[in-house]
PDB file of C-alpha atoms and ligand atoms in Angstrom:
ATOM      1  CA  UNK A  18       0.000   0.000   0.000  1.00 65.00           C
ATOM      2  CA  UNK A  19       1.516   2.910  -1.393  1.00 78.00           C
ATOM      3  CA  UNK A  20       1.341   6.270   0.783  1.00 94.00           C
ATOM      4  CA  UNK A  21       0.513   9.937  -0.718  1.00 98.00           C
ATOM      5  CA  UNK A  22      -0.485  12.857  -0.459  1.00 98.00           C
ATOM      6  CA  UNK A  23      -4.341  13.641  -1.486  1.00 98.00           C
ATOM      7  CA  UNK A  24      -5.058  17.163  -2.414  1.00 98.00           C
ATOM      8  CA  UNK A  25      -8.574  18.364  -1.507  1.00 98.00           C
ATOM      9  CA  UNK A  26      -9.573  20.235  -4.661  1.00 97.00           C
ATOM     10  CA  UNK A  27     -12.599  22.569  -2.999  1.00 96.00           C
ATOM     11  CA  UNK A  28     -13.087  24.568  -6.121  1.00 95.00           C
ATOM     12  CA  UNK A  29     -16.545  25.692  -7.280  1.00 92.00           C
ATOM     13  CA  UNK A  30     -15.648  25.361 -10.818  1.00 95.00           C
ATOM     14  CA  UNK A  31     -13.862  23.625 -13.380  1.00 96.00           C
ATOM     15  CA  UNK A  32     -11.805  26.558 -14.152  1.00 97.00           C
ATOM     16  CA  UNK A  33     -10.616  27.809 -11.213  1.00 97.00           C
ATOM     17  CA  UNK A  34      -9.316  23.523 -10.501  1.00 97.00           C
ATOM     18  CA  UNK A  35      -7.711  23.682 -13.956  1.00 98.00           C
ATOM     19  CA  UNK A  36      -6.002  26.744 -12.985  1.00 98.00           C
ATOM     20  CA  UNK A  37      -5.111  24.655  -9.751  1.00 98.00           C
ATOM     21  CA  UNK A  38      -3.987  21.999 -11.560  1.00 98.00           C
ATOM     22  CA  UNK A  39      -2.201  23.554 -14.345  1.00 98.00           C
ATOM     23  CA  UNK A  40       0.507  25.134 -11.643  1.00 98.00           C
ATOM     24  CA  UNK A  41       1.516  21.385 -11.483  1.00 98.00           C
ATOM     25  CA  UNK A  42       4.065  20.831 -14.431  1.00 97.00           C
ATOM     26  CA  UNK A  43       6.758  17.903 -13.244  1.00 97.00           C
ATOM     27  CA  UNK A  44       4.244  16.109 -10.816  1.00 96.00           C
ATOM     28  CA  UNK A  45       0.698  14.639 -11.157  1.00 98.00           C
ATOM     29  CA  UNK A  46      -0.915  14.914  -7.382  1.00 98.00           C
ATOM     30  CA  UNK A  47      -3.921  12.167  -6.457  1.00 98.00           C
ATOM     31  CA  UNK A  48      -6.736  14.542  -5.980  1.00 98.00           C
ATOM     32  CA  UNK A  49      -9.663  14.589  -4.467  1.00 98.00           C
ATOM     33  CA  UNK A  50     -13.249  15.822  -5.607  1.00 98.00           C
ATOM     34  CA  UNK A  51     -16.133  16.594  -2.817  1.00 97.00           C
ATOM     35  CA  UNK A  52     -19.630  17.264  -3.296  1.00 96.00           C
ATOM     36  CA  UNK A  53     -19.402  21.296  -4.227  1.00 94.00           C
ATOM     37  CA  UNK A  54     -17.145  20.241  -7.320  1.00 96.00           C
ATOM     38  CA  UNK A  55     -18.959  17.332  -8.328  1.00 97.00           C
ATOM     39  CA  UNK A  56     -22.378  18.982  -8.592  1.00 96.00           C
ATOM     40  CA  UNK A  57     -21.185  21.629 -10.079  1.00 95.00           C
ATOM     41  CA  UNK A  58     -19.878  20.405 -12.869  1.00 96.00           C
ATOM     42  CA  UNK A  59     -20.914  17.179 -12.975  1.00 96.00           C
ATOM     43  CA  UNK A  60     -19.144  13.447 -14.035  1.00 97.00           C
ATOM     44  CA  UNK A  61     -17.255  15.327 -16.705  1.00 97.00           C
ATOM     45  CA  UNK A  62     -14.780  17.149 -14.639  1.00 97.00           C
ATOM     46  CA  UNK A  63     -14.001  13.263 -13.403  1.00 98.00           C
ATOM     47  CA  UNK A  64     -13.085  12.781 -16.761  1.00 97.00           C
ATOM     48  CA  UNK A  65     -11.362  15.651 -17.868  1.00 98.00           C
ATOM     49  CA  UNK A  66      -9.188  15.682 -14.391  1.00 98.00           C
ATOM     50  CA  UNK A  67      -8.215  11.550 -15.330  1.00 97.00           C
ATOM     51  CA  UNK A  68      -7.056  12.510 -18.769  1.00 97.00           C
ATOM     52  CA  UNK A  69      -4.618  15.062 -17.543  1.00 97.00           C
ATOM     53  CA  UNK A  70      -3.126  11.654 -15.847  1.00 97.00           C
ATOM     54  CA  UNK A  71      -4.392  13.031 -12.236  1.00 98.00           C
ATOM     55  CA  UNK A  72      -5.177   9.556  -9.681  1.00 98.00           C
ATOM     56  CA  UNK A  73      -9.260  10.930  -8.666  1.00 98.00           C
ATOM     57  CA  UNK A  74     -10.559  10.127  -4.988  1.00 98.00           C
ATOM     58  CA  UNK A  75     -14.680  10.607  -5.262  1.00 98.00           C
ATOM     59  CA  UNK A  76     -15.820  11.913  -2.268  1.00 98.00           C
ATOM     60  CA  UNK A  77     -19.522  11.624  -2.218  1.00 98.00           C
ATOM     61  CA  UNK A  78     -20.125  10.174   1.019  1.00 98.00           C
ATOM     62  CA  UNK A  79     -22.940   7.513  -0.313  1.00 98.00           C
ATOM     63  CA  UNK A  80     -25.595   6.417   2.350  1.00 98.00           C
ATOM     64  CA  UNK A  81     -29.098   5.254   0.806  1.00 98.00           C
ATOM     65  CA  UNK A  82     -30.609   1.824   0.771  1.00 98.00           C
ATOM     66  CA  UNK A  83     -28.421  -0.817  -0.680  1.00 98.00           C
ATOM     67  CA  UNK A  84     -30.405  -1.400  -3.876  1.00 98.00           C
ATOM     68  CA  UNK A  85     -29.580   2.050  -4.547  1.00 98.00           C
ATOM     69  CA  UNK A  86     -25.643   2.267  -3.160  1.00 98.00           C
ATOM     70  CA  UNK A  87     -25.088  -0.642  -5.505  1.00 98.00           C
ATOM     71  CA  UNK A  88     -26.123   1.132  -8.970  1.00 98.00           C
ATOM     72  CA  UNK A  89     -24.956   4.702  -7.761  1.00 98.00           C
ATOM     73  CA  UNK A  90     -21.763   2.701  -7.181  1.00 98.00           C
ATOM     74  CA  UNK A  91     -21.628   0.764 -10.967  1.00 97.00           C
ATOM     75  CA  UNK A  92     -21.811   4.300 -12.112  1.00 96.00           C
ATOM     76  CA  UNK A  93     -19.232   5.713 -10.586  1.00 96.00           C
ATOM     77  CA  UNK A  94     -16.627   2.627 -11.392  1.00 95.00           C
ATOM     78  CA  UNK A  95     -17.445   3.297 -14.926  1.00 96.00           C
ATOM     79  CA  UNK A  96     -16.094   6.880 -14.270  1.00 95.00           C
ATOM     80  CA  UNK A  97     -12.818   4.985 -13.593  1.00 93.00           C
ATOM     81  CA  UNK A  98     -12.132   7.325 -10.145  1.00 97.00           C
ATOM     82  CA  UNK A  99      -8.978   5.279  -7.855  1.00 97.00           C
ATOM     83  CA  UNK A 100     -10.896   5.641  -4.672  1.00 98.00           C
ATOM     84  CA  UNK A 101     -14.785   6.543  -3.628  1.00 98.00           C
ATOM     85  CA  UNK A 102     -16.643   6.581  -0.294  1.00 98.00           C
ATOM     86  CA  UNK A 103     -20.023   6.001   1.514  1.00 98.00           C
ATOM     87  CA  UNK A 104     -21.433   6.042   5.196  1.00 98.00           C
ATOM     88  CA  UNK A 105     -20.805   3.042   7.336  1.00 98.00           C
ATOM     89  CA  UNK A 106     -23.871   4.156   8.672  1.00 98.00           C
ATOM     90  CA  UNK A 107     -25.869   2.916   5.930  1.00 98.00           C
ATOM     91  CA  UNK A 108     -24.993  -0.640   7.606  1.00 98.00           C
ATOM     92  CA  UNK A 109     -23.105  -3.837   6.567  1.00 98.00           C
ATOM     93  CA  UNK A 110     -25.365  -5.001   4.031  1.00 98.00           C
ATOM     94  CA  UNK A 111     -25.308  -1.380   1.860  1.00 98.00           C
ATOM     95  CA  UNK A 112     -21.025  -1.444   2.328  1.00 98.00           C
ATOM     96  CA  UNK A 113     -21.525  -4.667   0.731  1.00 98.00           C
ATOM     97  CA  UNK A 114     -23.871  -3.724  -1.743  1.00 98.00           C
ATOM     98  CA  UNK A 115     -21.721  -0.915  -2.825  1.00 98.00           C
ATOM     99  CA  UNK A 116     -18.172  -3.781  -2.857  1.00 98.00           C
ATOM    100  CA  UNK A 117     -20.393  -5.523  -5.235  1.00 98.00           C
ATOM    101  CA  UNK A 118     -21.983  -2.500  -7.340  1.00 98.00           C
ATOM    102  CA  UNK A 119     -17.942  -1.208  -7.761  1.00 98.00           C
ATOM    103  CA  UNK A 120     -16.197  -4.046  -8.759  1.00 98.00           C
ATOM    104  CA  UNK A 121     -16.360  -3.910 -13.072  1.00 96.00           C
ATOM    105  CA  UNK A 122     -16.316  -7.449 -14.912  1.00 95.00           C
ATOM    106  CA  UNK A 123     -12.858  -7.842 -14.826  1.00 96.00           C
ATOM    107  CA  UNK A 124     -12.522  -7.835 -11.256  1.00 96.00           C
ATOM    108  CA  UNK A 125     -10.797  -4.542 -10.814  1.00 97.00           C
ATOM    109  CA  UNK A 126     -12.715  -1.652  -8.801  1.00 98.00           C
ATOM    110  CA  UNK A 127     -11.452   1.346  -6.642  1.00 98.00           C
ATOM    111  CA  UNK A 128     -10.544   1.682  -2.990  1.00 98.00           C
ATOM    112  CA  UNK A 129     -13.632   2.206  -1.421  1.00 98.00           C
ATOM    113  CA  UNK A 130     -13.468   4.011   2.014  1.00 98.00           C
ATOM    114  CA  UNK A 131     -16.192   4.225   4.824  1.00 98.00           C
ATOM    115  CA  UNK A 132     -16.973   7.450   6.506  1.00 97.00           C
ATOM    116  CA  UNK A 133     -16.885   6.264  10.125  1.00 96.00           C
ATOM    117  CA  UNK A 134     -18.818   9.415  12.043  1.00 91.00           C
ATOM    118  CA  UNK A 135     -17.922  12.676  10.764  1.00 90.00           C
ATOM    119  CA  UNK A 136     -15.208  14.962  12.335  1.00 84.00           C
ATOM    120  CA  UNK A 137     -17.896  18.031  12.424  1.00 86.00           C
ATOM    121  CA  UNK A 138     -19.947  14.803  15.082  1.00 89.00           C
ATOM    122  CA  UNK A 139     -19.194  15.837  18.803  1.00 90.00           C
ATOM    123  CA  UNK A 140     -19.763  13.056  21.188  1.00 93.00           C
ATOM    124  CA  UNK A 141     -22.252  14.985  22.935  1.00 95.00           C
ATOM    125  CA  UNK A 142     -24.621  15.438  19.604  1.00 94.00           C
ATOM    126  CA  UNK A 143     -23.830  11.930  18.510  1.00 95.00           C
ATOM    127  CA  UNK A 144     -25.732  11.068  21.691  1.00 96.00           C
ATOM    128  CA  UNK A 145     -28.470  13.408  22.331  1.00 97.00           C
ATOM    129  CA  UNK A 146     -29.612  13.607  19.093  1.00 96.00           C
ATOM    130  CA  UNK A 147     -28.534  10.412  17.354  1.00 96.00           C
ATOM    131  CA  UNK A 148     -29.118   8.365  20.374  1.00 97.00           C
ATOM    132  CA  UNK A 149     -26.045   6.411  20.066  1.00 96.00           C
ATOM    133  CA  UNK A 150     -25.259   5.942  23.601  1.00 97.00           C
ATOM    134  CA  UNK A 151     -21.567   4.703  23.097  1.00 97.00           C
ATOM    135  CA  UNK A 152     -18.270   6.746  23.053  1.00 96.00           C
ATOM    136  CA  UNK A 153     -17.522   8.686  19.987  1.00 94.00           C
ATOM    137  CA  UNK A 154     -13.896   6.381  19.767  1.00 96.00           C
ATOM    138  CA  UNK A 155     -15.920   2.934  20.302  1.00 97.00           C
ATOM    139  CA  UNK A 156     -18.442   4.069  17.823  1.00 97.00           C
ATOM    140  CA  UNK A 157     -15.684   5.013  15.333  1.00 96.00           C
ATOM    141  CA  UNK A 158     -14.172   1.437  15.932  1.00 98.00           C
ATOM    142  CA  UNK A 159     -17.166  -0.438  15.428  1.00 98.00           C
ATOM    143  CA  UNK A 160     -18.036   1.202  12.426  1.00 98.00           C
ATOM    144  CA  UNK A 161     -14.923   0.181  11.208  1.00 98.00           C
ATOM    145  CA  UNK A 162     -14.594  -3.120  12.189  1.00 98.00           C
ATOM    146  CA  UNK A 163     -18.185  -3.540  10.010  1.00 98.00           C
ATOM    147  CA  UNK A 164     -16.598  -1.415   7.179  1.00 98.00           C
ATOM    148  CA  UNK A 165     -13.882  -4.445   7.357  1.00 98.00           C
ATOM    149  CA  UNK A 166     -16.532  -6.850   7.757  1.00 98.00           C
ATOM    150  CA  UNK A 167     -18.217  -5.780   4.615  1.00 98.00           C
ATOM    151  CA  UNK A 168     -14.892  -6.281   3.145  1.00 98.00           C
ATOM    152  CA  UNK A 169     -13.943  -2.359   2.337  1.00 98.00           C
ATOM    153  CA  UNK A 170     -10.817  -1.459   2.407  1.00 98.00           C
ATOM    154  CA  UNK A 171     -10.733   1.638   5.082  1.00 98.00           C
ATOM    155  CA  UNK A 172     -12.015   4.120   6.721  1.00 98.00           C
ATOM    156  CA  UNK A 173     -12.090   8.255   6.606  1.00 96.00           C
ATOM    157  CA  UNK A 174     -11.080   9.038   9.909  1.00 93.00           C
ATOM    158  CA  UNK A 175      -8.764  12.124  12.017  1.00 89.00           C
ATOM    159  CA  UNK A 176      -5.510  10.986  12.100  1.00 87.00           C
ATOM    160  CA  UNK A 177      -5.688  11.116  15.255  1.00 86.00           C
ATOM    161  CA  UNK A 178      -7.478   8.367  15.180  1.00 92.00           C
ATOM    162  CA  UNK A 179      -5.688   6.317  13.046  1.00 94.00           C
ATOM    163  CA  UNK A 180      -3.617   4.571  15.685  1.00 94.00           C
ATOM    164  CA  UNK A 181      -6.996   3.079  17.324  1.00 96.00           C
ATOM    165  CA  UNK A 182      -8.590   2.123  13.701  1.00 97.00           C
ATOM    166  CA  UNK A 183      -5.483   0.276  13.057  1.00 97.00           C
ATOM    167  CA  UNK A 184      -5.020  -1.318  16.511  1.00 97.00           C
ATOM    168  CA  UNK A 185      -8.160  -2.879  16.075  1.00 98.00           C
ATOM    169  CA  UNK A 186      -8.700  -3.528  12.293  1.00 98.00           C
ATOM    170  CA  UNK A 187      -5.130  -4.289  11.699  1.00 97.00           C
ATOM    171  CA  UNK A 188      -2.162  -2.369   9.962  1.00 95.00           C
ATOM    172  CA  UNK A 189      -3.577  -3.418   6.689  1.00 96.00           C
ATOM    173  CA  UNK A 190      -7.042  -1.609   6.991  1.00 98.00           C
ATOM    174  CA  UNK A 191      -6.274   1.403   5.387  1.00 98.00           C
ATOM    175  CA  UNK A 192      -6.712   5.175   7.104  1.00 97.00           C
ATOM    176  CA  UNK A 193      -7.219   8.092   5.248  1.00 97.00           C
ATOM    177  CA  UNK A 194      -7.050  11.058   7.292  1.00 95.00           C
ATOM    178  CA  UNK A 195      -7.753  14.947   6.444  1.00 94.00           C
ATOM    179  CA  UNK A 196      -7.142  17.472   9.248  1.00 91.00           C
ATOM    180  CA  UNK A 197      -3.467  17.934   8.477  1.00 93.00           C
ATOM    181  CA  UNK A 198      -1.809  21.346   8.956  1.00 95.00           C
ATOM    182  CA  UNK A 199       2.090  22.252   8.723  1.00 95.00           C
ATOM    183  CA  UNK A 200       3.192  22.755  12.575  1.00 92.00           C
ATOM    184  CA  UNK A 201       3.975  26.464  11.377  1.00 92.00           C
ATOM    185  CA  UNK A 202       0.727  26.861   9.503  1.00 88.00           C
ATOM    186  CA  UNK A 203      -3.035  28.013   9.989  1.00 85.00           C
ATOM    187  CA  UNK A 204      -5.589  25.476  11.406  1.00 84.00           C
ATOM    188  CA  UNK A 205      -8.845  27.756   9.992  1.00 81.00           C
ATOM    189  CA  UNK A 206     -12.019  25.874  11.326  1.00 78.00           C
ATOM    190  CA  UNK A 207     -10.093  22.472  11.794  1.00 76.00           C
ATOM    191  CA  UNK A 208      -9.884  21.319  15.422  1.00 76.00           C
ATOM    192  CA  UNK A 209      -8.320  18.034  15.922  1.00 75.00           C
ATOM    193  CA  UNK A 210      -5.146  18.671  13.777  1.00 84.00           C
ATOM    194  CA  UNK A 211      -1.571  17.230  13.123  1.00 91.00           C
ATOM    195  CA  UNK A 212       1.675  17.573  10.878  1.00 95.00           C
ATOM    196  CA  UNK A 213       2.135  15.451   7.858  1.00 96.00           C
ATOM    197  CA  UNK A 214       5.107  13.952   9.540  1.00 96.00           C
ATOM    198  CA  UNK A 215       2.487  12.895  12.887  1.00 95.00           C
ATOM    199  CA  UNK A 216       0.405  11.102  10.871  1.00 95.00           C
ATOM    200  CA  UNK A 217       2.902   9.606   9.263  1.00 94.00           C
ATOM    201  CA  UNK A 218       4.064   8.196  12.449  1.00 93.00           C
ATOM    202  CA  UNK A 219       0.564   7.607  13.554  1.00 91.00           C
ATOM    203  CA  UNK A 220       0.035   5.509  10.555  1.00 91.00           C
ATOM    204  CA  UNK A 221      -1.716   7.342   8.073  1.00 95.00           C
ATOM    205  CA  UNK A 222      -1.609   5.863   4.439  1.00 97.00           C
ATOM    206  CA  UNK A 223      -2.766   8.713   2.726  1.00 98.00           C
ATOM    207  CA  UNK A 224      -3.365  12.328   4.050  1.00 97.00           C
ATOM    208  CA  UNK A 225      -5.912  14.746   2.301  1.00 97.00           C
ATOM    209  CA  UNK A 226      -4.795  18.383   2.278  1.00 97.00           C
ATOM    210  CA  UNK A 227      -6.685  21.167   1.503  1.00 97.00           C
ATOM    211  CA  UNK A 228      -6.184  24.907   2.515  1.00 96.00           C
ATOM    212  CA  UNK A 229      -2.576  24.313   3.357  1.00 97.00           C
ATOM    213  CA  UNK A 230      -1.902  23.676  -0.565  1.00 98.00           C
ATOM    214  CA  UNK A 231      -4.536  25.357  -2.089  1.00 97.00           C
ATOM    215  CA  UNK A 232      -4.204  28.816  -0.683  1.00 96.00           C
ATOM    216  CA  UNK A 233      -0.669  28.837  -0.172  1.00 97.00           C
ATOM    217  CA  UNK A 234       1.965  31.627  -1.961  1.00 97.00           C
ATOM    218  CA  UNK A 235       3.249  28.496  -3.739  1.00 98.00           C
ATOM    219  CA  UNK A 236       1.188  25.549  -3.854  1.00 98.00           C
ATOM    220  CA  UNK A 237       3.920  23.240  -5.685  1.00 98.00           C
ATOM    221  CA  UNK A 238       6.339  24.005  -2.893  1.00 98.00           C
ATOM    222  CA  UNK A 239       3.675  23.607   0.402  1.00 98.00           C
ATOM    223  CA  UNK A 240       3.017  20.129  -2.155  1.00 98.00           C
ATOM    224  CA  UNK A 241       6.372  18.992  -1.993  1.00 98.00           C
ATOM    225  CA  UNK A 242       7.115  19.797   1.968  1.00 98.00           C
ATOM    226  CA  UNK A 243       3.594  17.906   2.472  1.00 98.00           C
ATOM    227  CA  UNK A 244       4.909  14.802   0.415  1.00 98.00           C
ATOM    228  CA  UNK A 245       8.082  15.336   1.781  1.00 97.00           C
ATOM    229  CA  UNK A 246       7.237  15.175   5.641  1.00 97.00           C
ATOM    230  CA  UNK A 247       4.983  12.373   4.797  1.00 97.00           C
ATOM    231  CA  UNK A 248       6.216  10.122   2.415  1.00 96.00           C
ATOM    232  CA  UNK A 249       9.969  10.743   2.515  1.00 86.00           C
TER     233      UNK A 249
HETATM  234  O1  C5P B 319      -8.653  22.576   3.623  1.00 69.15           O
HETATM  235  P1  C5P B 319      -8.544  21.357   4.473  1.00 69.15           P
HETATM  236  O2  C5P B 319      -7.147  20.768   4.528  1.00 69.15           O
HETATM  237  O3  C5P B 319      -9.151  21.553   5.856  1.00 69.15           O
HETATM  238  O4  C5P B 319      -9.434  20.283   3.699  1.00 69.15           O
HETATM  239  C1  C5P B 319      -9.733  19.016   4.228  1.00 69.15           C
HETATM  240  C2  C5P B 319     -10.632  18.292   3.271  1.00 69.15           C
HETATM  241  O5  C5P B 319     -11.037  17.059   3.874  1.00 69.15           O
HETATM  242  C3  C5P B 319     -11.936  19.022   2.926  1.00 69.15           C
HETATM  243  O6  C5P B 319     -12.288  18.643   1.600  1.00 69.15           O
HETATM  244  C4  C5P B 319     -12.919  18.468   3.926  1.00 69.15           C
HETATM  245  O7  C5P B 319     -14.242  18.508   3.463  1.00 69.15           O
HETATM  246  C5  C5P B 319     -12.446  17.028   4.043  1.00 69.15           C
HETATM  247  N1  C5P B 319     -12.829  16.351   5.270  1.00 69.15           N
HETATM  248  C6  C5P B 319     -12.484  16.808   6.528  1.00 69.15           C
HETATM  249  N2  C5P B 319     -12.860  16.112   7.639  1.00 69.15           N
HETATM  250  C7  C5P B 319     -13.587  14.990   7.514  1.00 69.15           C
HETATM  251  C8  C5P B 319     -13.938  14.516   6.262  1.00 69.15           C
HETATM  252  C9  C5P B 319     -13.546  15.230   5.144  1.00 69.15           C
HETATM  253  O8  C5P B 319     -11.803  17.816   6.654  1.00 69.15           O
HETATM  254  N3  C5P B 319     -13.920  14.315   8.593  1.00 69.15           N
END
């Protein structure tokens, strides 16, 4: 399992991501698309971002009933993105729903990641108003021991978390963690933060950074110190 560095493209157009993208002119990041991006523009800037040779991560946070997951999920594989996502919420039968809507004839498919419970979750609105009476870290644990179950092949998690989703899923359940700052740099409305080079040692296998590449004086360069303090 190869570790990188995932770039967060939060651009509300096609243009402004080329312009992004076009600053990049020795090295082809893995990017990531969200929701604001994606219905903006719709499957073709999937297509148009693969053909400049970019690796895509889709990150549309699925969660319907599994009928559903599984063609939303055949659509997107045809799209050809490296790695997708859903909600373990949507329970073990819809993660494997989705496994099976993913994986194309020959076998291949992408990663696909579960979103455990969201970062933006506190532990106190988890329980009052979702009822879930656990711990926010047992809930994130169980959630991805079932995204294992279901036989996915992560989860989304802090990386501060990492350590505990890999204690108890194993070193080869992938974590992919966003929430990453440089330990001289801005948090902005991130809480639960840490260096590329923490996660690394936490156990991260790939790290999605936004603001601290996108908005920076030199994106190439805050890049290259991201990839450097992570991958080495
Ligand atoms: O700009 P920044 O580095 O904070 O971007 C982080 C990216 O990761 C954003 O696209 C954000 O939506 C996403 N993300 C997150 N926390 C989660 C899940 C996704 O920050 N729990």
């Amino acid at each position: 399992m190869g570790k990188d560095v995932i770039i967060a493209c939060d651009f509300s157009s096609a243009q402004a991501t080329f312009d992004f993208l076009d600053k990049f002119t020795e090295e082809k990041p893995f990017v990531k698309i969200g929701m604001e991006l994606y219905y903006a523009e719709g499957p073709s800037i999937v297509r148009e971002i693969k053909k400049r040779g970019h690796k895509i991560f889709l990150d549309l946070k699925l969660h319907d009933i599994p009928n559903t997951v599984k063609k939303a999920m055949a659509v997107l594989s045809k799209l050809d993105v490296d790695m997708t996502n859903l909600h373990a919420a949507g329970t073990i039968d819809m993660m494997k729903a989705a496994l099976e809507g993913l994986t194309r004839e020959d076998g291949t498919r992408p990663i696909l990641i579960a979103v455990t419970q969201l970062t933006s979750t506190s532990e106190e609105r988890m329980q009052k108003e979702l009822l879930i009476h656990s711990s926010i870290n047992d809930t994130i644990v169980k959630y991805a021991n079932n995204a294992k179950e279901a036989g996915l092949d992560g989860v989304v998690c802090s990386p501060l978390e990492a350590g505990m989703v890999k204690e108890s899923c194993g070193s080869g359940f992938m974590t992919v963690t966003p929430g990453v700052r440089f330990a001289d740099g801005d948090v902005g409305d991130q809480v639960r933060v840490t260096t590329p080079q923490k996660a690394k040692e936490i156990g991260s296998d790939y790290i999605v950074v936004g603001r601290p590449i996108t908005t920076a004086d030199d994106p190439v360069a805050a890049y290259r110190r991201c990839v450097e303090e992570f991958v080495g």
